[in-house]
PDB file of C-alpha atoms and ligand atoms in Angstrom:
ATOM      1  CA  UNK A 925     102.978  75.564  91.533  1.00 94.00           C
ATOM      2  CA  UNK A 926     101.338  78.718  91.211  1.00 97.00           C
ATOM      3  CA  UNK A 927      97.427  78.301  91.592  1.00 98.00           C
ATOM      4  CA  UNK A 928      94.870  79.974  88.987  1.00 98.00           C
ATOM      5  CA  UNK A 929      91.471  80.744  90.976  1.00 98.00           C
ATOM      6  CA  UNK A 930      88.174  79.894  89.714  1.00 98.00           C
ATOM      7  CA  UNK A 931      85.596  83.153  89.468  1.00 98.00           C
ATOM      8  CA  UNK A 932      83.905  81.442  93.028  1.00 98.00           C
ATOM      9  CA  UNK A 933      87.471  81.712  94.564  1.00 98.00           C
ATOM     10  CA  UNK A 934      88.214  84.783  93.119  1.00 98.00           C
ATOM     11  CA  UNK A 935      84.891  86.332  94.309  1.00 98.00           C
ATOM     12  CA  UNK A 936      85.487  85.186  97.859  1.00 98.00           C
ATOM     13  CA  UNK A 937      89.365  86.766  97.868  1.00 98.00           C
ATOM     14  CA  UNK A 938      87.384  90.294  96.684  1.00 98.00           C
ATOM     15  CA  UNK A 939      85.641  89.877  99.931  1.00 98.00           C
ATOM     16  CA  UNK A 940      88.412  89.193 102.352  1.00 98.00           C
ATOM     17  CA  UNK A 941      90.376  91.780 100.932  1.00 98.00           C
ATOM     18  CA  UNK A 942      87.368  94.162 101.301  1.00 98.00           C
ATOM     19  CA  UNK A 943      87.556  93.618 104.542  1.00 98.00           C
ATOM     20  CA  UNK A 944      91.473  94.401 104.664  1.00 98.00           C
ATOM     21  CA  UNK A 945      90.742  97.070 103.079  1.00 98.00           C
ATOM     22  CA  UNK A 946      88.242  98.582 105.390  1.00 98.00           C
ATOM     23  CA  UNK A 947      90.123  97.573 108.805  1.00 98.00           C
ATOM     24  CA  UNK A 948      93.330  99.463 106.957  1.00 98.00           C
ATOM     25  CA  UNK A 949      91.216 102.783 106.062  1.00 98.00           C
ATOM     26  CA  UNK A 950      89.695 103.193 109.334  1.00 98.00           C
ATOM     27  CA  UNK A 951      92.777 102.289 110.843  1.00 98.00           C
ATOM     28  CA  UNK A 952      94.167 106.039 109.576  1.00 98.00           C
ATOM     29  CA  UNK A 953      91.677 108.120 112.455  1.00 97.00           C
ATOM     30  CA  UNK A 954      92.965 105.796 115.045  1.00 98.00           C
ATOM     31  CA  UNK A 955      96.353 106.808 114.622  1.00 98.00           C
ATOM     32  CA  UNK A 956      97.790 109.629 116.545  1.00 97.00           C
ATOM     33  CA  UNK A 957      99.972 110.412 119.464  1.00 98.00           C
ATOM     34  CA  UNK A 958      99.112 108.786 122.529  1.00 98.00           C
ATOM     35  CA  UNK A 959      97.156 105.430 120.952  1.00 98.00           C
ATOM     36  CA  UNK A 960      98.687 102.214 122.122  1.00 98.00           C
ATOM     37  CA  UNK A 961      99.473  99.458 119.521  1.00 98.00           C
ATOM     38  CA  UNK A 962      97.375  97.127 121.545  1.00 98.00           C
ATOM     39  CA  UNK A 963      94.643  99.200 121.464  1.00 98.00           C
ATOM     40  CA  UNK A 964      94.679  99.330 117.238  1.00 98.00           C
ATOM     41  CA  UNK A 965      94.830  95.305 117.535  1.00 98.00           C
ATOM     42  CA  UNK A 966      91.679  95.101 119.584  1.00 98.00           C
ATOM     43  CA  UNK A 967      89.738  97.226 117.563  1.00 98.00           C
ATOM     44  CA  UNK A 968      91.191  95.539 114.387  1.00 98.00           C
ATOM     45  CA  UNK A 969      89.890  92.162 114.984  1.00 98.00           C
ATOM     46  CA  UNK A 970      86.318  93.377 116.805  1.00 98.00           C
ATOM     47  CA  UNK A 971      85.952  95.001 112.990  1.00 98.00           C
ATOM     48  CA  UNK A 972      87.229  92.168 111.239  1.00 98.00           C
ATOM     49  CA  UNK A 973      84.683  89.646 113.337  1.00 98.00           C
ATOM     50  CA  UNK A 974      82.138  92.230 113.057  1.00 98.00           C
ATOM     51  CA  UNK A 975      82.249  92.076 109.059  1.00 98.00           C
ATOM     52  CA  UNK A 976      82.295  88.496 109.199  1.00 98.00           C
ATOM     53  CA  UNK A 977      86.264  87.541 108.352  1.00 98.00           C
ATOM     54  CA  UNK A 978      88.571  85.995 110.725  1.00 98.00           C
ATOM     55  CA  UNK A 979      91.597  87.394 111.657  1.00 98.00           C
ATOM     56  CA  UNK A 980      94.740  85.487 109.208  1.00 98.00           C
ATOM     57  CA  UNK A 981      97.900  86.193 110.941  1.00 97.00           C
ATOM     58  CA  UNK A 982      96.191  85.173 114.963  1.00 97.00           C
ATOM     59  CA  UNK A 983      97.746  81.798 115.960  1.00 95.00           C
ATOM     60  CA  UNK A 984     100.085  81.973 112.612  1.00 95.00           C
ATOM     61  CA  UNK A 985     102.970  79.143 113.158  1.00 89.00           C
ATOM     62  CA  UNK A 986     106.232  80.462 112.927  1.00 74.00           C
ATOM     63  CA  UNK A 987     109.517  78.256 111.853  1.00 72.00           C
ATOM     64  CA  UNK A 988     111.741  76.423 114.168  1.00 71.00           C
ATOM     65  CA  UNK A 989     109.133  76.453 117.228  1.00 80.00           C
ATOM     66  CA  UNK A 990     109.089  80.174 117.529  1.00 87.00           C
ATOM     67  CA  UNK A 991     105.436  80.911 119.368  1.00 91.00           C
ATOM     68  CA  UNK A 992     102.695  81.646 117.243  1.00 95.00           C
ATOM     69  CA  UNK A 993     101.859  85.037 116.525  1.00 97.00           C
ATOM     70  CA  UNK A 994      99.722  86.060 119.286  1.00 97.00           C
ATOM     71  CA  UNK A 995      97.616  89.244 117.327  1.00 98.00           C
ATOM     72  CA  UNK A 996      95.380  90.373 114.787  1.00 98.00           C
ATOM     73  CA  UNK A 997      97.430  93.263 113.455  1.00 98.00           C
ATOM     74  CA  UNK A 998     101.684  93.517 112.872  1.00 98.00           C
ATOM     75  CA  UNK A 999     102.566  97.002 114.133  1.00 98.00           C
ATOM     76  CA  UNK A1000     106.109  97.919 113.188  1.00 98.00           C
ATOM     77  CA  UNK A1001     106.966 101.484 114.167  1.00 98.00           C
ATOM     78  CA  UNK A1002     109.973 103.257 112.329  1.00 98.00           C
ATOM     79  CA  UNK A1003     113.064 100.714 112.330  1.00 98.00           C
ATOM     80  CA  UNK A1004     110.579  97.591 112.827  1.00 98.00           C
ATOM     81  CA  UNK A1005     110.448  96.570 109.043  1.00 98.00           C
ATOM     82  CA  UNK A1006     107.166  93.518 109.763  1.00 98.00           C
ATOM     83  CA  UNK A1007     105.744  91.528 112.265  1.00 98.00           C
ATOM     84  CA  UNK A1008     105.823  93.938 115.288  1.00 98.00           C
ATOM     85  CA  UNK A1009     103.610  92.225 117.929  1.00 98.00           C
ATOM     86  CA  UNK A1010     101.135  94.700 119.542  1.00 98.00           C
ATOM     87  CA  UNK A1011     101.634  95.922 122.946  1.00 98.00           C
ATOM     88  CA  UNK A1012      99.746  98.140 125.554  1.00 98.00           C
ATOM     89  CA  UNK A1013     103.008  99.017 126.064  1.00 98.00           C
ATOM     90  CA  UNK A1014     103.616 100.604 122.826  1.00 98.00           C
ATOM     91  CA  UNK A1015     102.366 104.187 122.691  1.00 98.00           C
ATOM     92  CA  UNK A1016     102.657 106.143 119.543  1.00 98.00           C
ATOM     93  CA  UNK A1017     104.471 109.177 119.380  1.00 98.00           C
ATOM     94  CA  UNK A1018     103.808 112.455 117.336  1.00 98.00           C
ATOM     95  CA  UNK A1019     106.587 111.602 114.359  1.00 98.00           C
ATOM     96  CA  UNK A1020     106.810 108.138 114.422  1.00 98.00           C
ATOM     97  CA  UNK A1021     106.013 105.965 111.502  1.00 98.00           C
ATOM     98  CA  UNK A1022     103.652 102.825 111.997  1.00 99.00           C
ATOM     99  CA  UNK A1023     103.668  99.683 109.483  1.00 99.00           C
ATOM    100  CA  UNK A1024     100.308  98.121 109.859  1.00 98.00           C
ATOM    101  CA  UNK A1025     100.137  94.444 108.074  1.00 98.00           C
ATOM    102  CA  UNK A1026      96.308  93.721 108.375  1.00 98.00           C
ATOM    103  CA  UNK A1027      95.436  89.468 107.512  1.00 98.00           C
ATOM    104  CA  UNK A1028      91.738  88.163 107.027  1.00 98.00           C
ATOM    105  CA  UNK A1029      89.921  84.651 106.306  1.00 98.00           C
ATOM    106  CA  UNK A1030      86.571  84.542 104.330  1.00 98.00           C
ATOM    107  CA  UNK A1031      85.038  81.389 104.073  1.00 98.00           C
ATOM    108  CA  UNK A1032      88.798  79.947 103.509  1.00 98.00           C
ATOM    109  CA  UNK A1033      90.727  82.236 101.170  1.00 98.00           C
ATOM    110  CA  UNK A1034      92.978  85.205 102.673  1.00 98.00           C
ATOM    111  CA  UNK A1035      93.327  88.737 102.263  1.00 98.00           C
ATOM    112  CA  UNK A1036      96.469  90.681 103.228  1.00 98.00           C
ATOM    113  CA  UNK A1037      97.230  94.122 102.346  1.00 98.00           C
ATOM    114  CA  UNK A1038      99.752  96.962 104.520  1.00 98.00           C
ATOM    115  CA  UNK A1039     100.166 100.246 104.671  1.00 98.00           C
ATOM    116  CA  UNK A1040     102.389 102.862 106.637  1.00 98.00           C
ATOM    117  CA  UNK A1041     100.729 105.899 108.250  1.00 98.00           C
ATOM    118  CA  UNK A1042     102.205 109.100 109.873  1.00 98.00           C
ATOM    119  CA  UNK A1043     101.588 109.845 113.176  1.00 98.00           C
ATOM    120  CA  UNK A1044     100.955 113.638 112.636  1.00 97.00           C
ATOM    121  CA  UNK A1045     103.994 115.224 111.829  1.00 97.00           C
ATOM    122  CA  UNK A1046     106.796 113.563 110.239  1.00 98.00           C
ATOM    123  CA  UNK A1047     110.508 114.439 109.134  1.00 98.00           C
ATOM    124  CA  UNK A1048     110.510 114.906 105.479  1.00 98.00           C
ATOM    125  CA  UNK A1049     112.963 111.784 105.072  1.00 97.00           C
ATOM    126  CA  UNK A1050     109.938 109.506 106.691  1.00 98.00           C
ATOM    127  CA  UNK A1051     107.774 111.452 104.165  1.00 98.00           C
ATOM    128  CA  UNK A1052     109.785 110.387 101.338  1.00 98.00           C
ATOM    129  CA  UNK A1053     110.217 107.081 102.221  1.00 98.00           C
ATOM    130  CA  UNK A1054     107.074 105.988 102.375  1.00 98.00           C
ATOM    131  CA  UNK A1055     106.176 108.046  99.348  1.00 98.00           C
ATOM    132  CA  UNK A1056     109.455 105.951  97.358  1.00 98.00           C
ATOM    133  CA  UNK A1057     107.797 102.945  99.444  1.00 98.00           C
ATOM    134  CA  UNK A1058     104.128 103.383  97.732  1.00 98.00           C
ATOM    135  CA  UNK A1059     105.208 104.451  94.122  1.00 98.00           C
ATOM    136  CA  UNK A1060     107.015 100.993  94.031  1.00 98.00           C
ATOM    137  CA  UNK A1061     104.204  99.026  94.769  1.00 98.00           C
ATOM    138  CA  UNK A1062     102.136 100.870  92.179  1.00 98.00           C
ATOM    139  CA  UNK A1063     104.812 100.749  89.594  1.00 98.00           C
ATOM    140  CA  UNK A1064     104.885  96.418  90.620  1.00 98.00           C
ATOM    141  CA  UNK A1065     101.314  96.224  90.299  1.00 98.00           C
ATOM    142  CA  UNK A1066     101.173  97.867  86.996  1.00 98.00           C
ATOM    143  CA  UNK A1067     104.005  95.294  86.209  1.00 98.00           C
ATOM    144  CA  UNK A1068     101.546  92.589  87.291  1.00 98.00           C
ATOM    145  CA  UNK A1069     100.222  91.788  83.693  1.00 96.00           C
ATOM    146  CA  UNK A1070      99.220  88.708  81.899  1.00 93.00           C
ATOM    147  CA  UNK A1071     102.323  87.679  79.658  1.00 92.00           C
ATOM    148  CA  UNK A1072     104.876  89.594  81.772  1.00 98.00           C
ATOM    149  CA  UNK A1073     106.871  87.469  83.992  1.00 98.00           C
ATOM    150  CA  UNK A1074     107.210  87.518  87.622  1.00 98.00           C
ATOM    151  CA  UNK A1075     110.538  89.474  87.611  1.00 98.00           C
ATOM    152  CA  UNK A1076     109.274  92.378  85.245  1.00 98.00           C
ATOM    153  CA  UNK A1077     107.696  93.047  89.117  1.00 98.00           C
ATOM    154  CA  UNK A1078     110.473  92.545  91.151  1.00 98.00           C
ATOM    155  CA  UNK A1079     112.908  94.840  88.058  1.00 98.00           C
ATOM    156  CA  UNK A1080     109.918  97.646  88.638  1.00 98.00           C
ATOM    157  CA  UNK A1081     110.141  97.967  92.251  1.00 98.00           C
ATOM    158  CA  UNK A1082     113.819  97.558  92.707  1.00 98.00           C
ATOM    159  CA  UNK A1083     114.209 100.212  90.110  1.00 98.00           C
ATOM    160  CA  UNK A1084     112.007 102.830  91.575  1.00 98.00           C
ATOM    161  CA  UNK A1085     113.582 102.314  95.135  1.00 98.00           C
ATOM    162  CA  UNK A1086     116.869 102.196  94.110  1.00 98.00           C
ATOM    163  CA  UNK A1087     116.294 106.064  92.195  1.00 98.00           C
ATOM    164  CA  UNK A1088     115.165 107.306  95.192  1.00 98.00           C
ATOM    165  CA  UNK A1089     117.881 106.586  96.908  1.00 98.00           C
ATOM    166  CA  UNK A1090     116.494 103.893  99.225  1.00 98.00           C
ATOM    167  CA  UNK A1091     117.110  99.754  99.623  1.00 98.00           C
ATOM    168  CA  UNK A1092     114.634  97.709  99.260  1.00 98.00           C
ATOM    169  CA  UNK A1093     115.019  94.577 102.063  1.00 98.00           C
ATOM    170  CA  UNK A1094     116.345  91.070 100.834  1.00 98.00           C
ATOM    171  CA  UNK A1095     115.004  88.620 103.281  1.00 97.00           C
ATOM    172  CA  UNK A1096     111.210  89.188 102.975  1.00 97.00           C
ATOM    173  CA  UNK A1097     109.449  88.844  99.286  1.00 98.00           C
ATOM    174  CA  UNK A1098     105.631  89.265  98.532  1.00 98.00           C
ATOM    175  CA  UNK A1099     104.006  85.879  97.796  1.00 98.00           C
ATOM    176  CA  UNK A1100     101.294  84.046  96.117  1.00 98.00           C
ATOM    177  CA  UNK A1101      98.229  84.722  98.131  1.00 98.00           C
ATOM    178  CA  UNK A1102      94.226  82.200  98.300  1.00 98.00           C
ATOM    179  CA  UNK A1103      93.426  79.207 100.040  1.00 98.00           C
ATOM    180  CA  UNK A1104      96.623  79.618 101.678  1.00 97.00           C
ATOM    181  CA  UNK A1105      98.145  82.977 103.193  1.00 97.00           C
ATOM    182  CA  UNK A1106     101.670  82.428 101.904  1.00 96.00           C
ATOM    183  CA  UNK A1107     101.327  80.028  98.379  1.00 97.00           C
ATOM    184  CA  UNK A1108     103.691  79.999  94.953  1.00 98.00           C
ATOM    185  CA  UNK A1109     105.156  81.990  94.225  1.00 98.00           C
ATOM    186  CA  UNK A1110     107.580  84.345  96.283  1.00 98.00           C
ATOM    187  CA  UNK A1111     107.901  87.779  94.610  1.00 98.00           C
ATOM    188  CA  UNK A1112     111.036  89.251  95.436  1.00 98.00           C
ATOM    189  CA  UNK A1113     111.440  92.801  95.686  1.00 98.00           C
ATOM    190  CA  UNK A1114     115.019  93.081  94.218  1.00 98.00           C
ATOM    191  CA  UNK A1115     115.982  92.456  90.804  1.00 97.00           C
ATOM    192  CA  UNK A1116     117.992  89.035  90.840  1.00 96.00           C
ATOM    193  CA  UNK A1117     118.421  89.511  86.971  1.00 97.00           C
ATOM    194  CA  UNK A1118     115.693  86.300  86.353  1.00 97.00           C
ATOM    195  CA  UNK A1119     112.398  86.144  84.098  1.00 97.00           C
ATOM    196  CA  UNK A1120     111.087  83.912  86.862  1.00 97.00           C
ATOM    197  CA  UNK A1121     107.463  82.272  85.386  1.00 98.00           C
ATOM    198  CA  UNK A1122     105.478  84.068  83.028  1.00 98.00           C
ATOM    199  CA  UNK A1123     102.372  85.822  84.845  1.00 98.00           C
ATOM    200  CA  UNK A1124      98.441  84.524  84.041  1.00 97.00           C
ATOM    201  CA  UNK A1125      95.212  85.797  84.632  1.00 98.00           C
ATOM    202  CA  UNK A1126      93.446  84.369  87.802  1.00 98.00           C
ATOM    203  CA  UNK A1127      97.046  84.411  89.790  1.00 98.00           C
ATOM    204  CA  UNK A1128      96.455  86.235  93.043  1.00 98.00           C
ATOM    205  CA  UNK A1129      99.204  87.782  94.079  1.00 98.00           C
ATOM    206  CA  UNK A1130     100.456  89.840  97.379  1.00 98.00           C
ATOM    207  CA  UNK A1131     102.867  92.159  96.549  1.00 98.00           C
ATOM    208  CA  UNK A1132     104.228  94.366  99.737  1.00 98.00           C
ATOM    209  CA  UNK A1133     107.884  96.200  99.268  1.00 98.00           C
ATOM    210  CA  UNK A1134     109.797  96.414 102.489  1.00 98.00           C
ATOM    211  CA  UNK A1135     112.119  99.006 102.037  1.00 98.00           C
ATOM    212  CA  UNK A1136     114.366 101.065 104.038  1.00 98.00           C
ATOM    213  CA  UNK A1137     116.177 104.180 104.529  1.00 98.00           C
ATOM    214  CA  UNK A1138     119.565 102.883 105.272  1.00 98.00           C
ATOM    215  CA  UNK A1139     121.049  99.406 104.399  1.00 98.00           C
ATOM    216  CA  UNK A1140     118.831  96.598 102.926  1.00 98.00           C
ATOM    217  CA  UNK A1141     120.031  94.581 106.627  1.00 98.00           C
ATOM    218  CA  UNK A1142     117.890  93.137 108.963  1.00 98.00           C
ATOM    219  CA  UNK A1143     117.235  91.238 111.938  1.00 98.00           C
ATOM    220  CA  UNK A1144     114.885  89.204 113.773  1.00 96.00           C
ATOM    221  CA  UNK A1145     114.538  90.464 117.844  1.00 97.00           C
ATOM    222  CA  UNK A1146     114.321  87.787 120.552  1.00 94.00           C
ATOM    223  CA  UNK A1147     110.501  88.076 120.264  1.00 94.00           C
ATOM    224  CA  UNK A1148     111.186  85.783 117.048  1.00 93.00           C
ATOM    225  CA  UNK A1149     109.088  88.079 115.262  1.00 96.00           C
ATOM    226  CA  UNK A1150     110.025  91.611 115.045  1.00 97.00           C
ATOM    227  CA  UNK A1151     111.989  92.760 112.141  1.00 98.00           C
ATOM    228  CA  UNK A1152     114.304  95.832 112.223  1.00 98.00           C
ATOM    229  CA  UNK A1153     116.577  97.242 110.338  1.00 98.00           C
ATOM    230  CA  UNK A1154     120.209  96.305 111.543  1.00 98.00           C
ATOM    231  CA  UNK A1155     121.271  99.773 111.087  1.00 98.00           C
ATOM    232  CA  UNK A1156     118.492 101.119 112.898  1.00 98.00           C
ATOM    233  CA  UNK A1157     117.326 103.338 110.027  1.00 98.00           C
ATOM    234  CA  UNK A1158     113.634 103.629 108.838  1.00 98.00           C
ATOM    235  CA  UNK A1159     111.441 100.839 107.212  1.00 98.00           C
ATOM    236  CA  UNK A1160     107.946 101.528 105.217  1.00 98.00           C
ATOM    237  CA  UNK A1161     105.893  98.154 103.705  1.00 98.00           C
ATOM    238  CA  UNK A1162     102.909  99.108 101.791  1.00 98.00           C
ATOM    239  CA  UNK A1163     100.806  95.664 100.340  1.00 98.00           C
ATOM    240  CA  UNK A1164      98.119  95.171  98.367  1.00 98.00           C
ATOM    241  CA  UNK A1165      96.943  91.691  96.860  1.00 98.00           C
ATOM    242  CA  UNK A1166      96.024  91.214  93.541  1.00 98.00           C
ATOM    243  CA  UNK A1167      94.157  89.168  91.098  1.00 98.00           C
ATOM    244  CA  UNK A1168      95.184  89.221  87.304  1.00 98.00           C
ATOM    245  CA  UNK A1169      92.913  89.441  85.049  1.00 97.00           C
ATOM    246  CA  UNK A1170      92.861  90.089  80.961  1.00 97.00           C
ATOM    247  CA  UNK A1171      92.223  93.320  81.328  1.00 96.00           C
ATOM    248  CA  UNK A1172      95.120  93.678  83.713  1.00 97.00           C
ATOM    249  CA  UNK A1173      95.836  94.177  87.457  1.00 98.00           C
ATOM    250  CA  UNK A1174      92.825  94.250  89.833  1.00 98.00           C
ATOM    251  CA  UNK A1175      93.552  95.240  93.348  1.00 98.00           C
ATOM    252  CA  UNK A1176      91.364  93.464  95.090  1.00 98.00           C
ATOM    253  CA  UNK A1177      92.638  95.238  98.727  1.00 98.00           C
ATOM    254  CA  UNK A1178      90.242  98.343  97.832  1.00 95.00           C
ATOM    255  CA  UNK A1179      87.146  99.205  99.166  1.00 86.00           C
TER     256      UNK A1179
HETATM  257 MG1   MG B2325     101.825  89.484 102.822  1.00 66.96          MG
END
């Protein structure tokens, strides 16, 4: 069942995703060659505490007994697609590309939004990706409209990936987003040929394309939660959550 949010709930989800927000714009001076992944974590969640939010994804459950995620931030540098675990161990490297999936709590509802940054220079095919990456999720929030239906998204961003000549990944889907971090209903990011439910105002929704540079393949490391591409090709994820409204698409992951 996919929940409609009252203007209280609705007001609290602007303010977690502010806070998103903020953590994911500042995040952009803290990235450069030589910064540890660990080190963007610990900042990430002194902010987040420090603007009142709780970090989401900290202590998140996985499936089948897998550990819970131990960190504030996923940090998935060039083939990681999601959920790279910060590490002091990770240092970032002048051309690498960094996925940063940033979760808060507000007084009970969620905000999640992602975005993937350059580390200085990059190779024009990392350039376009994440370029490809970002139009998509514009063209699916624009898609996001009362009366559309949920796979007038999903046909947007599929089409704009697929004309740039990238694959957008299978296995993941955006998701319903509010009292819960994951709720109703799962937005896929490929075209399955279905309506799916017809969108409403006061749905909140997270839509994040995962797409990649080679094959639409991936895999899960031994971690249990790093993704990668199984071709070992570049990934970009760019996310923003969303309320609907009558007057159309409000990103609520903004400052
Ligand atoms: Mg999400």
């Amino acid at each position: 069942m996919i929940l409609l949010k009252t203007n209280r709930e609705l007001e609290l989800m602007r303010e977690a995703n502010r806070i998103v927000a903020v953590v994911l714009d500042e995040l952009a001076e803290r990235i450069r060659p030589g910064a540890t992944t660990h080190e963007l974590d610990d900042w990430a969640e002194r902010r987040i505490l420090g603007l009142k939010g709780m970090p989401a994804f900290k202590g998140y459950k996985g499936r089948n007994g897998i550990r819970p995620f131990p960190a504030t931030l996923c940090t998935s540098i060039n083939e990681e697609v999601v959920h790279g675990i910060p590490s002091p161990e990770r240092i970032l490297r002048e051309g690498d590309i960094i996925g940063i999936d940033v979760g808060v709590v507000f007084e009970g509802y969620h905000g999640d939004g992602a975005r993937t940054y350059a580390v200085g220079d990059v190779a024009p095919r990392a350039r376009e990706l994440m370029a490809a990456c970002l139009r998509s999720l514009d063209l699916g929030i624009a898609a996001a409209r009362n009366g559309n239906h949920l796979g007038d998204i999903s046909k947007a961003i599929d089409g704009c990936v697929r004309a740039a000549g990238f694959e957008v990944v299978r296995d993941l889907s955006g998701h319903g987003i509010g009292r819960g971090l994951h709720e109703d209903p799962q937005i896929l990011n490929y075209y399955d040929g279905r309506r799916g439910p017809r969108l409403r105002s006061r749905m909140t929704l997270a839509i994040e394309p995962m797409i990649n540079a080679g094959g639409w393949e991936v895999r899960t490391l031994e971690d249990g939660w790093t993704v990668v591409t199984r071709d070992g090709s570049l990934s970009a994820h760019f996310e923003h959550t969303v309320a609907l409204t009558d007057e159309g698409p409000e990103i609520l992951t903004r400052c």
